[in-house]
Amino acid sequence: MEDRDQSADRLAGAFAEFRAASLRRAAEPDPDEPRRRAYRRLRNRVAAPVVAATVALLAVAVGLAGNAVTQPPLVTTDESPPATENPPATPSTAPTGPTPSSSATPTTPTSPTPTATASGTPSAASATPSGGRSAAPPSVTSTRRLDLSISSPGSVTLDPTGDAYTGWLTFTISNAGDRAYDANDMIVVLPVEATVDFGDSGIGGCFNQGQDDDTRTMFCTGDRQIPAGGSRSYRFGLRVEIAPGPTARTLDGLALTVRANDRGAFPADRTPADNTARIDLELPPG
């Protein structure tokens, strides 16, 4: 019983000393307390701008991250645009889906454009062939052709007349073409010793085009046109300035070429090989 009372007294004494010490601290303030309060204020003033700057940086970073998420990634391609070709015979069918170069964000065009939009609707250019041009109807080319020909005997015999030879030559011009023209022109090549007289045949107005030691060339205005599928014969006189001799001889170099005159021009003939006739002049002894 005595031991228990001593323990209680020691506990009460310790509590009394702790209470007295606490009262002394409350009555006598700590001399370091003002210095600690000034340090805390300084620390708070320095820390506040740092916190504000950190918050601002975080806000900017969050904004940039948001833009990076919402904006579509750039799409690059090495493919070059296809070369423009001529329009095919039939229009090509435009694709129903968006092209690789279409934007990831759908846009509403104000007018049809040659490229497809992201919505998958074909553009107005799909109604035309590739190349951007509508197919033009084929041009109509006339199938009418000129096809004149001339025929004559391969040789004609002239008669001795005084100091020369004279005679007649008959030839025929035919028209196998179906194109209209104005008149028949003639190119006449004669031996230098020969002359020609067209008379009233309708061919005339000749003028010399050139001459060498053996032949002379003349261009002559021709007769009226020959109807398609028709023909017309002509007869004109010949004179050769060679005195008849005791022996016969042959004089070559006479050639007649017919061509169509169409308003002062000379269109190509379908078969030009039959437009020229060559005639030998036979000179018997006199």
mmCIF file of C-alpha atoms in Angstrom:
data_model
loop_
_atom_site.group_PDB
_atom_site.id
_atom_site.type_symbol
_atom_site.label_atom_id
_atom_site.label_comp_id
_atom_site.label_asym_id
_atom_site.label_seq_id
_atom_site.Cartn_x
_atom_site.Cartn_y
_atom_site.Cartn_z
ATOM 1 C CA MET A 1 0.000 0.000 0.000
ATOM 2 C CA GLU A 2 2.846 2.364 0.755
ATOM 3 C CA ASP A 3 4.618 1.522 -2.542
ATOM 4 C CA ARG A 4 1.510 2.378 -4.611
ATOM 5 C CA ASP A 5 1.196 5.791 -2.945
ATOM 6 C CA GLN A 6 4.776 6.596 -3.761
ATOM 7 C CA SER A 7 4.224 5.843 -7.443
ATOM 8 C CA ALA A 8 1.203 8.095 -7.544
ATOM 9 C CA ASP A 9 3.127 10.846 -5.879
ATOM 10 C CA ARG A 10 5.937 10.577 -8.439
ATOM 11 C CA LEU A 11 3.407 10.768 -11.323
ATOM 12 C CA ALA A 12 1.740 13.793 -9.771
ATOM 13 C CA GLY A 13 5.117 15.436 -9.251
ATOM 14 C CA ALA A 14 6.140 14.865 -12.893
ATOM 15 C CA PHE A 15 2.850 16.259 -14.151
ATOM 16 C CA ALA A 16 3.298 19.333 -11.895
ATOM 17 C CA GLU A 17 6.801 19.939 -13.306
ATOM 18 C CA PHE A 18 5.512 19.560 -16.933
ATOM 19 C CA ARG A 19 2.696 22.006 -16.217
ATOM 20 C CA ALA A 20 5.113 24.518 -14.652
ATOM 21 C CA ALA A 21 7.430 24.266 -17.666
ATOM 22 C CA SER A 22 4.516 24.803 -20.068
ATOM 23 C CA LEU A 23 3.400 27.852 -18.187
ATOM 24 C CA ARG A 24 6.936 29.240 -18.310
ATOM 25 C CA ARG A 25 7.092 28.775 -22.106
ATOM 26 C CA ALA A 26 3.752 30.536 -22.531
ATOM 27 C CA ALA A 27 4.880 33.395 -20.282
ATOM 28 C CA GLU A 28 8.314 33.674 -21.916
ATOM 29 C CA PRO A 29 8.079 33.631 -25.793
ATOM 30 C CA ASP A 30 10.734 31.827 -27.889
ATOM 31 C CA PRO A 31 13.306 34.444 -29.138
ATOM 32 C CA ASP A 32 13.683 32.493 -32.500
ATOM 33 C CA GLU A 33 9.968 32.588 -33.316
ATOM 34 C CA PRO A 34 10.054 35.989 -35.237
ATOM 35 C CA ARG A 35 12.927 34.761 -37.354
ATOM 36 C CA ARG A 36 11.076 31.554 -38.239
ATOM 37 C CA ARG A 37 7.934 33.551 -39.189
ATOM 38 C CA ALA A 38 9.992 35.903 -41.472
ATOM 39 C CA TYR A 39 11.569 32.897 -43.166
ATOM 40 C CA ARG A 40 8.160 31.303 -43.796
ATOM 41 C CA ARG A 41 6.840 34.586 -45.346
ATOM 42 C CA LEU A 42 9.892 34.872 -47.624
ATOM 43 C CA ARG A 43 9.539 31.279 -48.684
ATOM 44 C CA ASN A 44 5.860 31.784 -49.490
ATOM 45 C CA ARG A 45 6.598 34.914 -51.593
ATOM 46 C CA VAL A 46 9.210 33.031 -53.633
ATOM 47 C CA ALA A 47 7.132 29.906 -54.017
ATOM 48 C CA ALA A 48 3.967 31.706 -55.219
ATOM 49 C CA PRO A 49 5.383 32.961 -58.616
ATOM 50 C CA VAL A 50 7.013 29.595 -59.221
ATOM 51 C CA VAL A 51 3.706 27.843 -58.656
ATOM 52 C CA ALA A 52 1.927 30.345 -60.928
ATOM 53 C CA ALA A 53 4.517 29.845 -63.708
ATOM 54 C CA THR A 54 4.258 26.103 -63.349
ATOM 55 C CA VAL A 55 0.462 26.258 -63.628
ATOM 56 C CA ALA A 56 0.766 28.452 -66.789
ATOM 57 C CA LEU A 57 3.210 26.049 -68.398
ATOM 58 C CA LEU A 58 0.951 23.133 -67.621
ATOM 59 C CA ALA A 59 -1.994 24.979 -69.214
ATOM 60 C CA VAL A 60 -0.008 25.678 -72.415
ATOM 61 C CA ALA A 61 1.173 22.077 -72.552
ATOM 62 C CA VAL A 62 -2.388 20.817 -72.124
ATOM 63 C CA GLY A 63 -3.591 23.179 -74.925
ATOM 64 C CA LEU A 64 -0.902 21.996 -77.324
ATOM 65 C CA ALA A 65 -1.629 18.394 -76.505
ATOM 66 C CA GLY A 66 -5.318 19.007 -77.218
ATOM 67 C CA ASN A 67 -4.532 20.559 -80.612
ATOM 68 C CA ALA A 68 -2.261 17.675 -81.479
ATOM 69 C CA VAL A 69 -5.087 15.264 -80.731
ATOM 70 C CA THR A 70 -7.812 17.122 -82.634
ATOM 71 C CA GLN A 71 -5.803 18.030 -85.758
ATOM 72 C CA PRO A 72 -5.493 15.273 -88.405
ATOM 73 C CA PRO A 73 -2.003 13.999 -89.224
ATOM 74 C CA LEU A 74 -0.433 15.295 -92.430
ATOM 75 C CA VAL A 75 -0.592 12.820 -95.283
ATOM 76 C CA THR A 76 2.316 12.840 -97.673
ATOM 77 C CA THR A 77 2.544 10.870 -100.878
ATOM 78 C CA ASP A 78 5.211 10.425 -103.508
ATOM 79 C CA GLU A 79 2.728 9.675 -106.244
ATOM 80 C CA SER A 80 2.690 12.252 -109.022
ATOM 81 C CA PRO A 81 -0.579 13.206 -110.739
ATOM 82 C CA PRO A 82 -1.361 11.042 -113.794
ATOM 83 C CA ALA A 83 -0.518 12.532 -117.225
ATOM 84 C CA THR A 84 -3.421 13.941 -119.230
ATOM 85 C CA GLU A 85 -4.484 11.602 -121.964
ATOM 86 C CA ASN A 86 -6.792 11.964 -124.841
ATOM 87 C CA PRO A 87 -10.436 11.185 -124.069
ATOM 88 C CA PRO A 88 -11.288 7.518 -124.615
ATOM 89 C CA ALA A 89 -14.137 6.524 -126.901
ATOM 90 C CA THR A 90 -16.436 5.929 -123.913
ATOM 91 C CA PRO A 91 -16.559 7.929 -120.671
ATOM 92 C CA SER A 92 -14.753 6.342 -117.730
ATOM 93 C CA THR A 93 -16.583 5.639 -114.453
ATOM 94 C CA ALA A 94 -15.451 7.815 -111.555
ATOM 95 C CA PRO A 95 -14.570 6.089 -108.231
ATOM 96 C CA THR A 96 -17.246 6.094 -105.545
ATOM 97 C CA GLY A 97 -14.828 6.537 -102.614
ATOM 98 C CA PRO A 98 -12.586 9.445 -101.593
ATOM 99 C CA THR A 99 -9.245 9.858 -103.237
ATOM 100 C CA PRO A 100 -6.000 9.511 -101.210
ATOM 101 C CA SER A 101 -5.527 13.280 -101.353
ATOM 102 C CA SER A 102 -8.933 14.101 -99.798
ATOM 103 C CA SER A 103 -8.985 15.801 -96.386
ATOM 104 C CA ALA A 104 -9.782 13.861 -93.232
ATOM 105 C CA THR A 105 -12.278 16.579 -92.233
ATOM 106 C CA PRO A 106 -15.316 16.586 -94.590
ATOM 107 C CA THR A 107 -15.923 19.904 -96.323
ATOM 108 C CA THR A 108 -18.933 21.066 -98.306
ATOM 109 C CA PRO A 109 -17.788 22.401 -101.732
ATOM 110 C CA THR A 110 -19.652 25.365 -103.150
ATOM 111 C CA SER A 111 -19.378 24.025 -106.702
ATOM 112 C CA PRO A 112 -18.528 20.627 -108.266
ATOM 113 C CA THR A 113 -14.789 20.081 -108.531
ATOM 114 C CA PRO A 114 -12.811 17.499 -110.535
ATOM 115 C CA THR A 115 -11.652 15.741 -107.307
ATOM 116 C CA ALA A 116 -13.842 13.601 -105.060
ATOM 117 C CA THR A 117 -14.739 14.849 -101.576
ATOM 118 C CA ALA A 118 -14.360 12.918 -98.339
ATOM 119 C CA SER A 119 -18.103 12.208 -98.268
ATOM 120 C CA GLY A 120 -17.639 9.721 -101.127
ATOM 121 C CA THR A 121 -19.919 11.559 -103.580
ATOM 122 C CA PRO A 122 -18.494 11.548 -107.152
ATOM 123 C CA SER A 123 -17.685 14.992 -108.528
ATOM 124 C CA ALA A 124 -19.064 16.518 -111.717
ATOM 125 C CA ALA A 125 -15.864 15.562 -113.563
ATOM 126 C CA SER A 126 -16.859 11.863 -113.361
ATOM 127 C CA ALA A 127 -19.466 12.480 -116.069
ATOM 128 C CA THR A 128 -16.743 13.295 -118.604
ATOM 129 C CA PRO A 129 -13.937 11.066 -119.926
ATOM 130 C CA SER A 130 -10.502 11.179 -118.301
ATOM 131 C CA GLY A 131 -8.500 14.203 -119.443
ATOM 132 C CA GLY A 132 -11.125 16.795 -118.450
ATOM 133 C CA ARG A 133 -12.694 17.159 -121.893
ATOM 134 C CA SER A 134 -15.991 15.827 -123.210
ATOM 135 C CA ALA A 135 -15.760 13.474 -126.160
ATOM 136 C CA ALA A 136 -16.375 15.322 -129.428
ATOM 137 C CA PRO A 137 -18.267 13.589 -132.230
ATOM 138 C CA PRO A 138 -16.040 12.398 -135.099
ATOM 139 C CA SER A 139 -15.690 14.881 -137.906
ATOM 140 C CA VAL A 140 -17.461 14.037 -141.123
ATOM 141 C CA THR A 141 -15.037 13.777 -144.044
ATOM 142 C CA SER A 142 -16.332 13.766 -147.602
ATOM 143 C CA THR A 143 -15.752 10.551 -149.536
ATOM 144 C CA ARG A 144 -16.160 12.231 -152.930
ATOM 145 C CA ARG A 145 -13.129 11.831 -155.187
ATOM 146 C CA LEU A 146 -11.847 13.034 -158.549
ATOM 147 C CA ASP A 147 -11.002 10.296 -161.039
ATOM 148 C CA LEU A 148 -10.331 11.446 -164.568
ATOM 149 C CA SER A 149 -8.611 9.376 -167.238
ATOM 150 C CA ILE A 150 -7.529 9.855 -170.858
ATOM 151 C CA SER A 151 -7.248 7.280 -173.639
ATOM 152 C CA SER A 152 -5.901 7.512 -177.167
ATOM 153 C CA PRO A 153 -4.215 5.322 -179.776
ATOM 154 C CA GLY A 154 -0.585 4.553 -179.032
ATOM 155 C CA SER A 155 0.454 6.000 -182.410
ATOM 156 C CA VAL A 156 -0.953 8.058 -185.243
ATOM 157 C CA THR A 157 0.230 8.168 -188.841
ATOM 158 C CA LEU A 158 0.607 11.571 -190.442
ATOM 159 C CA ASP A 159 0.410 12.342 -194.151
ATOM 160 C CA PRO A 160 3.193 13.980 -196.198
ATOM 161 C CA THR A 161 1.958 17.401 -197.228
ATOM 162 C CA GLY A 162 4.419 19.521 -199.204
ATOM 163 C CA ASP A 163 7.406 20.038 -196.902
ATOM 164 C CA ALA A 164 5.715 18.800 -193.729
ATOM 165 C CA TYR A 165 3.505 16.111 -192.211
ATOM 166 C CA THR A 166 -0.097 16.728 -191.100
ATOM 167 C CA GLY A 167 -2.845 14.646 -189.542
ATOM 168 C CA TRP A 168 -5.472 14.294 -186.847
ATOM 169 C CA LEU A 169 -5.438 12.900 -183.330
ATOM 170 C CA THR A 170 -8.540 11.736 -181.441
ATOM 171 C CA PHE A 171 -8.537 11.071 -177.688
ATOM 172 C CA THR A 172 -11.212 10.533 -175.025
ATOM 173 C CA ILE A 173 -11.495 11.893 -171.481
ATOM 174 C CA SER A 174 -13.591 9.906 -168.977
ATOM 175 C CA ASN A 175 -14.806 10.781 -165.474
ATOM 176 C CA ALA A 176 -15.117 7.858 -163.025
ATOM 177 C CA GLY A 177 -15.236 10.129 -159.948
ATOM 178 C CA ASP A 178 -18.167 11.641 -158.089
ATOM 179 C CA ARG A 179 -16.813 15.074 -157.153
ATOM 180 C CA ALA A 180 -17.873 18.177 -159.040
ATOM 181 C CA TYR A 181 -15.249 20.483 -160.589
ATOM 182 C CA ASP A 182 -15.126 23.404 -163.035
ATOM 183 C CA ALA A 183 -13.250 22.329 -166.155
ATOM 184 C CA ASN A 184 -10.682 19.980 -167.720
ATOM 185 C CA ASP A 185 -7.180 21.425 -168.082
ATOM 186 C CA MET A 186 -4.575 19.949 -170.402
ATOM 187 C CA ILE A 187 -0.809 19.674 -170.201
ATOM 188 C CA VAL A 188 0.556 19.078 -173.699
ATOM 189 C CA VAL A 189 4.111 17.892 -174.343
ATOM 190 C CA LEU A 190 5.135 18.050 -178.020
ATOM 191 C CA PRO A 191 8.266 17.277 -180.008
ATOM 192 C CA VAL A 192 9.925 20.587 -180.836
ATOM 193 C CA GLU A 193 9.119 19.982 -184.535
ATOM 194 C CA ALA A 194 5.359 19.590 -183.879
ATOM 195 C CA THR A 195 2.494 22.044 -183.386
ATOM 196 C CA VAL A 196 -1.104 21.423 -182.384
ATOM 197 C CA ASP A 197 -4.405 23.005 -183.455
ATOM 198 C CA PHE A 198 -7.305 22.409 -181.043
ATOM 199 C CA GLY A 199 -9.784 24.161 -183.368
ATOM 200 C CA ASP A 200 -13.299 24.263 -181.858
ATOM 201 C CA SER A 201 -12.721 21.388 -179.424
ATOM 202 C CA GLY A 202 -13.146 23.654 -176.419
ATOM 203 C CA ILE A 203 -9.498 23.270 -175.350
ATOM 204 C CA GLY A 204 -7.288 26.295 -175.924
ATOM 205 C CA GLY A 205 -5.543 29.281 -174.390
ATOM 206 C CA CYS A 206 -2.193 27.453 -174.345
ATOM 207 C CA PHE A 207 1.056 29.064 -173.248
ATOM 208 C CA ASN A 208 4.558 27.672 -173.173
ATOM 209 C CA GLN A 209 5.804 26.399 -169.828
ATOM 210 C CA GLY A 210 9.250 25.207 -170.841
ATOM 211 C CA GLN A 211 11.365 23.756 -173.635
ATOM 212 C CA ASP A 212 14.532 21.687 -174.110
ATOM 213 C CA ASP A 213 16.321 20.295 -177.171
ATOM 214 C CA ASP A 214 13.681 17.609 -177.777
ATOM 215 C CA THR A 215 10.294 18.689 -176.366
ATOM 216 C CA ARG A 216 8.147 21.720 -175.544
ATOM 217 C CA THR A 217 5.559 21.846 -172.731
ATOM 218 C CA MET A 218 2.329 23.868 -172.864
ATOM 219 C CA PHE A 219 -0.423 24.464 -170.304
ATOM 220 C CA CYS A 220 -3.858 24.752 -171.907
ATOM 221 C CA THR A 221 -7.200 25.820 -170.466
ATOM 222 C CA GLY A 222 -9.649 22.988 -170.730
ATOM 223 C CA ASP A 223 -13.162 22.217 -171.716
ATOM 224 C CA ARG A 224 -16.142 22.178 -169.342
ATOM 225 C CA GLN A 225 -16.382 19.374 -166.790
ATOM 226 C CA ILE A 226 -17.439 15.883 -167.768
ATOM 227 C CA PRO A 227 -20.420 14.492 -165.804
ATOM 228 C CA ALA A 228 -19.723 11.718 -163.306
ATOM 229 C CA GLY A 229 -19.696 8.406 -165.135
ATOM 230 C CA GLY A 230 -19.506 10.146 -168.524
ATOM 231 C CA SER A 231 -16.866 10.658 -171.209
ATOM 232 C CA ARG A 232 -16.133 13.048 -174.072
ATOM 233 C CA SER A 233 -13.969 12.684 -177.203
ATOM 234 C CA TYR A 234 -11.793 15.408 -178.745
ATOM 235 C CA ARG A 235 -10.141 15.744 -182.161
ATOM 236 C CA PHE A 236 -7.392 18.202 -183.003
ATOM 237 C CA GLY A 237 -4.913 18.728 -185.823
ATOM 238 C CA LEU A 238 -1.156 18.031 -185.803
ATOM 239 C CA ARG A 239 1.622 19.420 -187.979
ATOM 240 C CA VAL A 240 5.249 18.285 -187.963
ATOM 241 C CA GLU A 241 7.824 20.532 -189.620
ATOM 242 C CA ILE A 242 9.878 17.742 -191.142
ATOM 243 C CA ALA A 243 10.175 17.365 -194.913
ATOM 244 C CA PRO A 244 9.083 13.939 -196.165
ATOM 245 C CA GLY A 245 11.996 11.685 -197.161
ATOM 246 C CA PRO A 246 12.576 8.365 -198.833
ATOM 247 C CA THR A 247 12.452 6.433 -195.560
ATOM 248 C CA ALA A 248 9.867 6.211 -192.790
ATOM 249 C CA ARG A 249 10.613 7.411 -189.298
ATOM 250 C CA THR A 250 8.924 7.571 -185.874
ATOM 251 C CA LEU A 251 8.809 10.765 -183.851
ATOM 252 C CA ASP A 252 8.149 10.223 -180.138
ATOM 253 C CA GLY A 253 7.672 12.699 -177.303
ATOM 254 C CA LEU A 254 3.961 13.574 -177.671
ATOM 255 C CA ALA A 255 2.055 13.300 -174.349
ATOM 256 C CA LEU A 256 -1.347 14.573 -173.214
ATOM 257 C CA THR A 257 -2.239 14.903 -169.507
ATOM 258 C CA VAL A 258 -5.710 15.831 -168.236
ATOM 259 C CA ARG A 259 -6.343 17.361 -164.799
ATOM 260 C CA ALA A 260 -9.397 18.776 -163.030
ATOM 261 C CA ASN A 261 -9.544 22.530 -162.468
ATOM 262 C CA ASP A 262 -11.586 23.353 -159.356
ATOM 263 C CA ARG A 263 -11.800 27.135 -158.842
ATOM 264 C CA GLY A 264 -8.240 27.677 -160.006
ATOM 265 C CA ALA A 265 -6.778 24.743 -158.014
ATOM 266 C CA PHE A 266 -5.926 21.238 -159.183
ATOM 267 C CA PRO A 267 -7.101 18.625 -156.621
ATOM 268 C CA ALA A 268 -5.419 15.240 -156.512
ATOM 269 C CA ASP A 269 -6.803 12.504 -158.712
ATOM 270 C CA ARG A 270 -7.660 9.082 -157.307
ATOM 271 C CA THR A 271 -5.740 7.245 -160.079
ATOM 272 C CA PRO A 272 -3.171 9.665 -161.519
ATOM 273 C CA ALA A 273 -1.434 6.969 -163.599
ATOM 274 C CA ASP A 274 -4.250 6.951 -166.187
ATOM 275 C CA ASN A 275 -4.335 10.735 -166.592
ATOM 276 C CA THR A 276 -1.599 10.743 -169.272
ATOM 277 C CA ALA A 277 -1.602 9.337 -172.818
ATOM 278 C CA ARG A 278 1.621 8.975 -174.874
ATOM 279 C CA ILE A 279 1.453 8.889 -178.659
ATOM 280 C CA ASP A 280 4.109 8.166 -181.270
ATOM 281 C CA LEU A 281 3.928 10.066 -184.584
ATOM 282 C CA GLU A 282 4.542 7.838 -187.573
ATOM 283 C CA LEU A 283 6.074 9.663 -190.582
ATOM 284 C CA PRO A 284 5.873 7.548 -193.793
ATOM 285 C CA PRO A 285 8.192 8.145 -196.753
ATOM 286 C CA GLY A 286 7.153 11.033 -198.968
#
